[in-house]
Short mmCIF file of C-alpha atoms and ligand atoms in Angstrom, two decimals:
data_model
loop_
_atom_site.label_atom_id
_atom_site.label_comp_id
_atom_site.label_asym_id
_atom_site.label_seq_id
_atom_site.Cartn_x
_atom_site.Cartn_y
_atom_site.Cartn_z
CA MET A 1 16.30 5.44 -178.91
CA THR A 2 18.45 8.14 -179.71
CA GLN A 3 22.08 8.14 -178.42
CA THR A 4 22.41 12.35 -177.86
CA ASN A 5 25.95 12.10 -176.99
CA SER A 6 29.02 10.56 -175.11
CA HIS A 7 30.93 12.11 -172.42
CA ASP A 8 34.30 10.91 -170.31
CA VAL A 9 33.19 10.90 -167.07
CA LEU A 10 28.69 10.91 -166.91
CA ILE A 11 27.52 11.71 -163.53
CA ILE A 12 24.20 11.04 -162.36
CA GLY A 13 22.51 12.76 -159.68
CA ALA A 14 23.25 16.50 -159.50
CA GLY A 15 23.16 16.74 -155.87
CA HIS A 16 25.89 17.21 -153.20
CA ALA A 17 27.87 14.10 -154.21
CA GLY A 18 27.57 14.74 -157.96
CA ALA A 19 28.63 18.33 -157.79
CA GLN A 20 31.50 17.80 -155.47
CA ALA A 21 32.86 14.76 -157.68
CA ALA A 22 32.50 17.30 -160.96
CA ILE A 23 34.25 20.19 -159.06
CA ALA A 24 37.16 17.67 -157.65
CA LEU A 25 37.73 16.45 -161.41
CA ARG A 26 38.17 19.73 -162.73
CA GLN A 27 40.42 20.77 -159.18
CA ARG A 28 42.61 17.86 -160.18
CA LYS A 29 43.12 19.06 -163.64
CA TYR A 30 41.13 16.49 -165.36
CA ASP A 31 40.39 17.76 -168.98
CA GLY A 32 37.83 14.96 -170.38
CA THR A 33 34.53 15.61 -171.05
CA VAL A 34 32.07 15.87 -167.66
CA ALA A 35 28.14 15.96 -167.83
CA LEU A 36 26.39 16.13 -164.46
CA VAL A 37 23.03 15.29 -164.94
CA GLY A 38 20.23 15.32 -162.61
CA ASP A 39 16.21 15.08 -162.59
CA GLU A 40 15.69 18.29 -160.63
CA PRO A 41 15.02 21.57 -162.39
CA ASP A 42 17.46 23.57 -160.33
CA TYR A 43 21.26 23.80 -160.19
CA PRO A 44 23.08 21.89 -157.50
CA TYR A 45 22.20 23.14 -153.96
CA GLU A 46 22.88 22.22 -150.57
CA ARG A 47 20.04 20.21 -149.04
CA PRO A 48 20.87 20.80 -144.92
CA PRO A 49 19.19 24.14 -144.96
CA LEU A 50 15.82 22.79 -146.37
CA SER A 51 14.54 21.57 -143.04
CA LYS A 52 16.36 24.83 -141.15
CA ASP A 53 16.79 28.36 -142.32
CA TYR A 54 15.30 27.94 -146.02
CA LEU A 55 11.89 26.52 -144.41
CA SER A 56 11.64 29.33 -141.74
CA GLY A 57 12.25 31.95 -144.72
CA ASP A 58 15.77 32.94 -143.45
CA LYS A 59 17.80 31.82 -146.43
CA SER A 60 16.96 32.30 -149.79
CA PHE A 61 17.50 29.24 -152.46
CA ASP A 62 20.14 31.66 -154.34
CA ARG A 63 22.52 31.33 -151.29
CA MET A 64 22.00 27.61 -151.08
CA LEU A 65 23.50 26.96 -154.70
CA ILE A 66 26.81 24.84 -154.44
CA ARG A 67 28.15 27.05 -156.98
CA PRO A 68 26.82 29.86 -158.97
CA PRO A 69 25.23 28.76 -162.42
CA ALA A 70 27.84 30.19 -164.40
CA PHE A 71 30.61 28.29 -162.76
CA TRP A 72 29.53 25.06 -164.52
CA GLU A 73 30.22 26.28 -167.99
CA GLU A 74 33.15 28.25 -166.88
CA ARG A 75 34.97 25.12 -165.93
CA GLY A 76 33.77 23.18 -168.90
CA ILE A 77 31.37 21.01 -167.02
CA THR A 78 27.92 20.20 -168.77
CA VAL A 79 24.94 20.18 -166.54
CA LEU A 80 21.52 18.75 -167.65
CA ARG A 81 18.47 19.25 -165.50
CA GLY A 82 15.30 17.69 -165.34
CA LEU A 83 16.62 14.17 -166.47
CA HIS A 84 15.71 11.19 -164.74
CA ALA A 85 18.25 8.02 -165.30
CA THR A 86 16.00 4.86 -165.66
CA TYR A 87 18.54 2.08 -167.24
CA VAL A 88 21.80 1.46 -167.56
CA ASP A 89 23.60 -0.51 -169.76
CA PRO A 90 27.29 -1.38 -168.75
CA VAL A 91 27.91 -3.18 -172.37
CA THR A 92 27.14 -0.69 -174.35
CA LYS A 93 28.10 2.01 -171.99
CA THR A 94 25.27 4.16 -172.27
CA VAL A 95 22.22 5.47 -169.76
CA THR A 96 18.95 5.94 -170.79
CA PHE A 97 16.47 8.56 -169.65
CA GLY A 98 12.73 8.95 -168.93
CA ASP A 99 12.44 10.70 -172.05
CA GLY A 100 14.20 8.03 -174.11
CA ALA A 101 17.25 10.00 -174.74
CA THR A 102 20.77 8.20 -174.11
CA ILE A 103 24.10 9.25 -173.07
CA GLY A 104 27.06 7.18 -173.29
CA TYR A 105 29.91 7.22 -171.18
CA GLY A 106 33.67 6.32 -170.37
CA THR A 107 33.36 6.42 -166.48
CA LEU A 108 30.10 6.51 -164.56
CA ILE A 109 29.60 8.23 -161.33
CA TRP A 110 26.27 7.27 -159.67
CA ALA A 111 25.24 9.75 -157.03
CA THR A 112 21.45 9.90 -157.13
CA GLY A 113 20.96 9.83 -153.04
CA GLY A 114 17.55 8.46 -151.97
CA SER A 115 13.95 9.03 -152.03
CA PRO A 116 11.81 9.72 -148.98
CA ARG A 117 9.93 6.39 -147.64
CA ARG A 118 6.36 7.58 -147.67
CA LEU A 119 3.87 6.21 -145.13
CA SER A 120 2.15 2.84 -146.49
CA CYS A 121 -1.23 3.49 -144.66
CA THR A 122 -4.43 5.04 -146.04
CA GLY A 123 -4.22 8.68 -146.89
CA HIS A 124 -0.56 8.88 -147.30
CA SER A 125 -0.37 10.62 -150.61
CA LEU A 126 -3.11 12.99 -149.53
CA ARG A 127 -2.50 16.74 -150.20
CA GLY A 128 -1.02 18.24 -147.02
CA VAL A 129 1.54 15.13 -146.48
CA HIS A 130 4.75 16.06 -147.05
CA ALA A 131 8.41 14.71 -147.63
CA VAL A 132 11.29 16.94 -146.91
CA ARG A 133 13.83 15.75 -149.67
CA ASN A 134 14.19 18.45 -152.34
CA ARG A 135 13.50 22.01 -152.89
CA ALA A 136 9.78 21.31 -154.49
CA ASP A 137 8.84 19.35 -151.57
CA VAL A 138 9.66 22.53 -149.15
CA ASP A 139 8.16 24.90 -151.47
CA ARG A 140 5.28 22.88 -151.29
CA MET A 141 4.89 23.18 -147.59
CA ILE A 142 6.02 26.92 -147.46
CA ALA A 143 2.64 27.61 -149.73
CA GLU A 144 0.91 25.56 -147.59
CA LEU A 145 1.79 27.05 -144.03
CA PRO A 146 -0.42 30.31 -143.97
CA GLY A 147 -3.25 27.92 -143.87
CA VAL A 148 -1.79 25.77 -141.21
CA SER A 149 -1.95 26.10 -137.48
CA ARG A 150 -1.22 22.27 -136.24
CA VAL A 151 1.28 20.11 -137.74
CA VAL A 152 1.87 16.33 -136.96
CA VAL A 153 5.53 15.15 -137.69
CA VAL A 154 6.11 11.51 -138.01
CA GLY A 155 9.49 10.33 -137.02
CA GLY A 156 11.70 11.55 -134.50
CA GLY A 157 14.97 11.82 -136.68
CA TYR A 158 17.36 14.59 -137.26
CA ILE A 159 15.29 15.99 -140.29
CA GLY A 160 11.76 15.86 -138.29
CA LEU A 161 13.04 17.06 -135.52
CA GLU A 162 14.70 19.90 -137.22
CA ALA A 163 11.41 20.77 -139.40
CA ALA A 164 9.72 20.46 -135.77
CA ALA A 165 11.57 23.23 -134.41
CA ILE A 166 11.22 25.67 -137.37
CA LEU A 167 7.42 25.03 -137.30
CA ARG A 168 7.29 25.56 -133.45
CA THR A 169 9.19 29.02 -133.94
CA LEU A 170 6.80 29.93 -136.59
CA GLY A 171 3.86 29.33 -134.22
CA LYS A 172 2.44 26.27 -135.59
CA HIS A 173 1.07 23.57 -132.89
CA VAL A 174 3.41 20.44 -133.13
CA THR A 175 2.98 17.06 -132.60
CA VAL A 176 5.96 14.61 -133.15
CA VAL A 177 5.05 10.84 -133.62
CA GLU A 178 7.98 8.75 -133.01
CA ALA A 179 7.49 4.99 -133.41
CA LEU A 180 10.40 3.92 -131.20
CA ASP A 181 10.66 4.55 -127.47
CA ARG A 182 13.19 7.87 -127.91
CA VAL A 183 13.87 10.31 -130.54
CA LEU A 184 16.98 9.96 -132.63
CA ALA A 185 17.14 6.25 -131.79
CA ARG A 186 18.96 5.12 -134.62
CA VAL A 187 21.59 7.89 -134.69
CA ALA A 188 22.55 8.89 -131.05
CA GLY A 189 22.53 7.68 -127.58
CA GLU A 190 19.82 7.91 -124.88
CA HIS A 191 21.21 10.89 -122.85
CA LEU A 192 20.91 13.10 -126.08
CA SER A 193 17.65 11.62 -127.20
CA ARG A 194 16.33 12.62 -123.64
CA PHE A 195 17.89 15.93 -123.94
CA MET A 196 16.50 16.64 -127.50
CA GLU A 197 13.01 15.59 -126.03
CA ALA A 198 13.37 18.18 -123.44
CA GLU A 199 14.27 20.82 -125.58
CA HIS A 200 11.57 19.88 -127.90
CA ARG A 201 9.15 19.73 -125.11
CA ALA A 202 10.31 23.00 -123.38
CA HIS A 203 9.38 24.94 -126.41
CA GLY A 204 6.07 23.54 -126.58
CA VAL A 205 6.31 20.42 -128.84
CA ASP A 206 3.98 17.38 -127.88
CA ILE A 207 6.41 14.55 -128.39
CA ARG A 208 4.53 10.85 -128.64
CA LEU A 209 7.02 8.16 -128.32
CA GLY A 210 5.97 4.53 -128.94
CA ALA A 211 3.10 5.76 -131.08
CA LYS A 212 2.30 4.51 -134.41
CA VAL A 213 0.24 6.06 -137.06
CA ALA A 214 -2.70 3.57 -138.45
CA CYS A 215 -4.07 6.33 -141.30
CA VAL A 216 -4.04 9.86 -142.47
CA GLU A 217 -7.60 11.19 -142.21
CA GLU A 218 -9.20 13.16 -145.08
CA ARG A 219 -11.61 16.31 -144.99
CA ASP A 220 -12.07 17.72 -148.73
CA GLY A 221 -9.09 15.77 -150.28
CA ALA A 222 -7.05 16.97 -148.01
CA ALA A 223 -5.23 15.42 -144.32
CA SER A 224 -7.24 16.64 -141.54
CA GLY A 225 -5.35 14.42 -139.27
CA VAL A 226 -3.29 11.47 -137.87
CA ARG A 227 -4.82 8.54 -136.49
CA LEU A 228 -2.86 6.59 -134.06
CA VAL A 229 -2.75 2.69 -133.56
CA GLY A 230 -5.04 2.71 -130.19
CA GLY A 231 -7.38 5.16 -132.00
CA GLU A 232 -6.55 8.66 -131.06
CA THR A 233 -6.75 11.21 -133.84
CA LEU A 234 -4.41 13.82 -133.90
CA ALA A 235 -5.82 16.95 -135.77
CA CYS A 236 -3.72 18.65 -138.23
CA GLU A 237 -3.65 20.60 -141.72
CA MET A 238 -0.25 19.51 -142.12
CA VAL A 239 1.60 15.99 -141.82
CA ILE A 240 5.27 16.06 -142.56
CA VAL A 241 7.18 12.56 -142.91
CA GLY A 242 10.52 12.12 -142.03
CA ILE A 243 10.97 8.53 -141.61
CA GLY A 244 14.18 8.02 -143.72
CA ILE A 245 15.05 7.37 -147.22
CA ASP A 246 15.32 4.23 -149.71
CA PRO A 247 18.43 4.64 -151.88
CA ALA A 248 17.73 5.42 -155.35
CA VAL A 249 19.72 2.65 -156.92
CA GLU A 250 17.31 0.40 -159.07
CA PRO A 251 18.93 1.19 -162.48
CA LEU A 252 22.31 0.05 -161.42
CA LEU A 253 21.14 -2.93 -159.36
CA ALA A 254 18.98 -3.87 -162.69
CA ALA A 255 21.99 -3.61 -164.64
CA GLY A 256 23.64 -6.18 -162.54
CA ALA A 257 25.73 -3.97 -159.62
CA ASP A 258 25.92 -5.74 -156.61
CA GLY A 259 23.86 -4.17 -153.86
CA GLY A 260 20.70 -4.05 -151.82
CA ASN A 261 20.04 -1.31 -149.44
CA GLY A 262 22.32 0.74 -151.86
CA VAL A 263 25.17 -0.16 -154.45
CA LEU A 264 27.97 -1.94 -152.84
CA VAL A 265 31.23 -0.25 -153.58
CA ASP A 266 34.77 -1.05 -152.50
CA ALA A 267 37.13 1.43 -150.75
CA VAL A 268 37.63 3.73 -153.89
CA CYS A 269 34.19 3.68 -154.28
CA ARG A 270 33.82 1.24 -157.51
CA THR A 271 30.93 -0.97 -158.06
CA SER A 272 31.08 -4.24 -159.02
CA LEU A 273 30.49 -2.98 -162.71
CA PRO A 274 33.09 -2.03 -164.98
CA ASP A 275 33.80 1.88 -165.06
CA VAL A 276 31.11 2.56 -162.76
CA PHE A 277 31.43 4.32 -159.65
CA ALA A 278 28.94 5.26 -156.73
CA ILE A 279 29.03 7.86 -154.06
CA GLY A 280 27.12 9.73 -151.32
CA ASP A 281 24.06 8.36 -149.79
CA CYS A 282 23.28 5.78 -152.20
CA ALA A 283 26.77 4.10 -151.93
CA ALA A 284 26.89 1.04 -149.50
CA HIS A 285 30.90 0.84 -148.20
CA ALA A 286 32.52 -1.20 -145.72
CA ASN A 287 33.55 1.96 -143.19
CA ALA A 288 36.62 1.71 -140.90
CA PHE A 289 34.60 3.89 -138.30
CA ALA A 290 31.77 1.45 -137.74
CA ARG A 291 34.41 -1.20 -137.26
CA GLY A 292 34.00 -2.32 -141.07
CA ALA A 293 30.28 -2.92 -141.22
CA VAL A 294 28.54 -2.13 -144.27
CA ILE A 295 26.78 0.77 -144.22
CA ARG A 296 25.38 3.98 -145.83
CA LEU A 297 26.26 7.19 -144.52
CA GLU A 298 23.82 10.14 -144.95
CA SER A 299 25.56 13.39 -144.85
CA VAL A 300 27.36 16.37 -146.63
CA GLN A 301 30.72 14.99 -145.41
CA ASN A 302 30.56 11.26 -146.92
CA ALA A 303 29.31 12.88 -150.27
CA SER A 304 31.99 15.40 -150.17
CA ASP A 305 34.82 13.18 -149.01
CA GLN A 306 33.35 10.05 -151.48
CA ALA A 307 33.26 12.52 -154.27
CA GLY A 308 36.83 13.56 -153.66
CA VAL A 309 37.83 9.80 -153.64
CA VAL A 310 36.50 9.12 -156.90
CA ALA A 311 38.06 12.33 -158.53
CA ARG A 312 41.40 10.81 -157.23
CA THR A 313 40.99 7.61 -158.69
CA ILE A 314 39.91 8.31 -162.46
CA THR A 315 42.98 10.80 -162.31
CA GLY A 316 44.98 8.26 -161.50
CA ASP A 317 45.97 8.66 -157.64
CA PRO A 318 43.55 6.36 -156.11
CA GLN A 319 43.20 6.57 -152.38
CA PRO A 320 41.08 4.63 -150.26
CA TYR A 321 38.12 6.14 -148.37
CA HIS A 322 39.06 6.70 -144.97
CA ALA A 323 37.00 9.70 -143.33
CA VAL A 324 36.17 10.37 -139.91
CA PRO A 325 32.42 11.10 -140.32
CA TRP A 326 30.82 14.04 -138.90
CA PHE A 327 27.50 15.90 -139.03
CA TRP A 328 25.41 18.91 -137.66
CA SER A 329 22.19 19.46 -136.62
CA ASN A 330 20.35 22.59 -135.61
CA GLN A 331 17.57 22.82 -133.38
CA TYR A 332 16.08 26.32 -131.88
CA ASP A 333 19.45 27.59 -130.07
CA VAL A 334 20.92 24.13 -130.16
CA LYS A 335 23.71 23.33 -132.05
CA LEU A 336 24.62 19.44 -132.28
CA GLN A 337 27.83 18.48 -133.68
CA THR A 338 28.70 14.93 -134.15
CA VAL A 339 32.09 13.33 -134.89
CA GLY A 340 32.28 9.34 -135.51
CA LEU A 341 29.83 6.98 -135.38
CA SER A 342 28.26 6.03 -131.89
CA ALA A 343 25.92 2.85 -133.18
CA GLY A 344 26.77 -0.20 -131.07
CA HIS A 345 28.50 1.96 -128.33
CA ASP A 346 28.71 -0.01 -124.98
CA ALA A 347 29.68 3.22 -122.70
CA VAL A 348 28.91 6.74 -122.36
CA ILE A 349 30.97 9.46 -120.79
CA VAL A 350 28.89 12.71 -120.11
CA ARG A 351 30.95 15.62 -120.20
CA GLY A 352 29.84 18.89 -118.68
CA ASP A 353 26.04 19.00 -117.12
CA PRO A 354 23.10 18.72 -119.63
CA ALA A 355 21.00 21.31 -117.77
CA THR A 356 23.55 24.08 -118.63
CA ARG A 357 22.68 23.28 -122.40
CA SER A 358 26.28 22.83 -123.23
CA PHE A 359 27.92 19.22 -122.78
CA SER A 360 29.09 16.32 -124.85
CA LEU A 361 28.88 12.57 -125.10
CA ILE A 362 31.89 10.73 -125.52
CA TYR A 363 30.80 7.06 -126.51
CA SER A 364 33.33 4.14 -126.78
CA GLN A 365 32.93 0.59 -127.46
CA ASP A 366 35.40 -2.42 -126.27
CA GLY A 367 37.39 0.51 -124.91
CA ARG A 368 38.01 2.71 -127.44
CA ILE A 369 36.35 6.00 -127.94
CA VAL A 370 33.96 5.74 -131.29
CA ALA A 371 31.91 8.76 -131.56
CA LEU A 372 31.16 12.33 -129.90
CA ASP A 373 27.92 14.41 -129.38
CA CYS A 374 28.74 17.94 -128.55
CA VAL A 375 25.86 19.97 -127.97
CA ASN A 376 26.24 23.59 -127.95
CA ALA A 377 30.56 22.79 -127.39
CA THR A 378 32.22 23.57 -130.57
CA ARG A 379 35.05 23.35 -128.71
CA ASP A 380 34.77 19.62 -128.06
CA TYR A 381 34.03 18.80 -131.27
CA VAL A 382 36.93 20.28 -132.74
CA GLN A 383 39.29 18.95 -130.27
CA GLY A 384 37.53 15.36 -129.77
CA ARG A 385 38.03 14.00 -133.47
CA ALA A 386 41.71 13.28 -132.42
CA LEU A 387 40.19 10.84 -130.06
CA ILE A 388 38.14 8.68 -132.47
CA GLY A 389 39.88 5.49 -132.20
CA ALA A 390 42.04 5.91 -129.11
CA ALA A 391 41.94 3.80 -126.01
CA LEU A 392 39.95 4.99 -123.44
CA PRO A 393 42.08 5.65 -120.10
CA ALA A 394 41.75 3.27 -116.97
CA ASP A 395 40.83 6.61 -115.44
CA PRO A 396 38.64 8.72 -117.59
CA THR A 397 37.75 11.19 -114.99
CA ASP A 398 39.71 14.03 -117.25
CA LEU A 399 36.96 13.21 -119.91
CA ALA A 400 34.30 13.94 -118.01
CA SER A 401 35.50 17.20 -116.80
CA PRO A 402 34.65 20.02 -119.14
CA ALA A 403 37.42 22.25 -117.49
CA ILE A 404 39.99 20.41 -119.17
CA PRO A 405 39.96 21.22 -122.91
CA LEU A 406 40.06 17.76 -124.98
CA LYS A 407 43.16 18.24 -126.69
CA GLU A 408 45.19 18.55 -123.25
CA VAL A 409 43.75 15.08 -122.60
CA ALA A 410 44.85 13.99 -126.06
CA ALA A 411 48.23 15.39 -125.58
CA ALA A 412 48.29 13.48 -121.90
CA TRP A 413 47.35 10.24 -123.65
CA SER A 414 50.08 10.47 -126.40
CA ALA A 415 52.96 11.59 -124.13
CA GLN A 416 51.73 8.40 -121.85
CA VAL A 417 51.73 6.12 -125.24
CA SER A 418 55.33 7.52 -126.56
CA SER A 419 56.83 7.04 -122.86
CA VAL A 420 55.85 3.41 -122.80
P1 FAD B 501 21.43 14.12 -153.16
O1 FAD B 501 21.65 15.50 -152.28
O2 FAD B 501 20.10 13.70 -152.61
O3 FAD B 501 21.49 14.28 -154.79
C1 FAD B 501 21.19 13.36 -155.27
C2 FAD B 501 20.38 13.71 -156.71
O4 FAD B 501 20.25 13.04 -157.56
C3 FAD B 501 19.16 14.42 -156.49
O5 FAD B 501 18.91 15.85 -156.94
C4 FAD B 501 17.87 13.61 -156.97
O6 FAD B 501 17.00 14.26 -157.15
C5 FAD B 501 18.85 13.17 -157.96
N1 FAD B 501 18.66 11.80 -158.73
C6 FAD B 501 17.75 10.57 -158.04
N2 FAD B 501 17.64 9.81 -158.72
C7 FAD B 501 18.36 10.22 -160.05
C8 FAD B 501 17.94 9.56 -161.40
N3 FAD B 501 17.38 8.05 -161.89
N4 FAD B 501 18.44 10.44 -162.28
C9 FAD B 501 18.93 11.44 -162.56
N5 FAD B 501 18.83 11.90 -160.96
C10 FAD B 501 18.30 11.64 -159.69
N6 FAD B 501 23.44 16.45 -143.98
C11 FAD B 501 24.29 16.71 -142.95
O7 FAD B 501 25.89 16.30 -142.84
N7 FAD B 501 24.00 17.70 -142.14
C12 FAD B 501 22.88 18.20 -142.07
O8 FAD B 501 22.67 19.21 -141.54
C13 FAD B 501 21.90 17.73 -143.22
N8 FAD B 501 20.32 17.96 -142.90
C14 FAD B 501 19.70 17.63 -143.89
C15 FAD B 501 18.31 18.27 -144.26
C16 FAD B 501 17.66 17.71 -145.20
C17 FAD B 501 16.25 17.88 -145.17
C18 FAD B 501 18.01 16.53 -146.14
C19 FAD B 501 17.06 15.87 -147.24
C20 FAD B 501 19.54 16.08 -145.97
C21 FAD B 501 20.09 16.48 -144.80
N9 FAD B 501 21.50 16.06 -144.76
C22 FAD B 501 22.13 16.90 -143.85
C23 FAD B 501 21.85 14.80 -145.97
C24 FAD B 501 22.58 15.82 -147.21
O9 FAD B 501 21.95 16.40 -147.70
C25 FAD B 501 22.78 14.51 -147.93
O10 FAD B 501 23.74 13.38 -147.21
C26 FAD B 501 23.47 14.97 -149.05
O11 FAD B 501 22.40 15.77 -149.88
C27 FAD B 501 23.73 13.71 -150.24
O12 FAD B 501 24.10 13.66 -151.14
P2 FAD B 501 24.22 12.94 -152.69
O13 FAD B 501 24.52 13.29 -153.77
O14 FAD B 501 24.49 11.39 -152.10
O15 FAD B 501 22.33 12.84 -152.56
#
């Protein structure tokens, strides 16, 4: 085993969180050595277009790069590509890679995201069965698409539905197989699920709810269909599996870091190992907007904000992570924007008429607003952010009326509160 070199800050994982951490360190005038090491062959790029305009062919890969390749060298950030970290030694402060090389660190930032969950049934690894996590996944799909007329998407979460929308627009026959009784069940309330199901059906997508996959059937070494529990087979040439990710944290847990579903971090993203931070999809943290529950957030916002938190701590100006979560999804001409976290809500106000395809859902829990889902309603999304955490008024009629801008509702409430 050879130690090739050592860096003041070593960042493992060159995705959104890792790249933003390196950028934020330099923005904060950090002048130590910084290395950004990832296992993909490309420079850091944005993942959201993978299931949207990169899959459709409307966005080139160059336009997804987080920064142009020259940027990293200009900022004195060493970018190492194609290196997979397998082992962390917190005593010698080294990271070992698949090829046997080791790199030392003063501070380690773990930003490895997650690996897509695979189906566990027969046929899960056949040709034609795809995940949607990185550029290589989507390039393989794009290469196969000319020979594909029928696609089965397993999983009715955001990524599965976005892929379904693009493939439908490309003229493919698309079936979505969702094990639960509604799409987006883990991330949104029922109104939004039903709206999105109706949108997809109106575009010709066959949505199967409460449907479980028994196996992927094979012909000539490739997927030829998805058999459901119950016996029906959905014939297809392509299967897309969008059933979530497992955080890529094994080396850190093996090194003794606390965690399980992600590495546990404190308010400034420190793990339980000395001088080791974790950020982005792989970091499990107590989130104020989830009523203190320990969660992982899988969003660009969380990756960028946690990167900023770590950069502040390393440069001697620590501030706890306290960012309102937000997220977006584009499907057909539906632009969904979410602010806050709706999980655990006990009431919903529907603002506007879903039939107009522009409306918002305002979620509350124990009388406080916890989240908004805004469908083709960017103004509500922008203005509604100020309402997160606010107590619902006794008469929430104004909230339900799209004619009254949310910023006026918020202003009226704060006037009431300050006059008490
Ligand atoms: P990643 O961006 O996944 O980066 C982690 C990197 O680390 C990867 O390159 C990985 O290969 C590498 N890595 C893993 N293990 C190792 C190792 N041991 N050694 C070296 N390198 C390693 N979010 C939104 O907010 N809005 C959206 O619309 C949206 N759409 C999405 C669509 C798709 C198809 C996907 C996949 C994600 C989408 N997301 C979206 C989520 C968002 O992209 C992620 O939350 C974000 O990328 C998380 O950043 P990260 O740095 O934690 O992980």
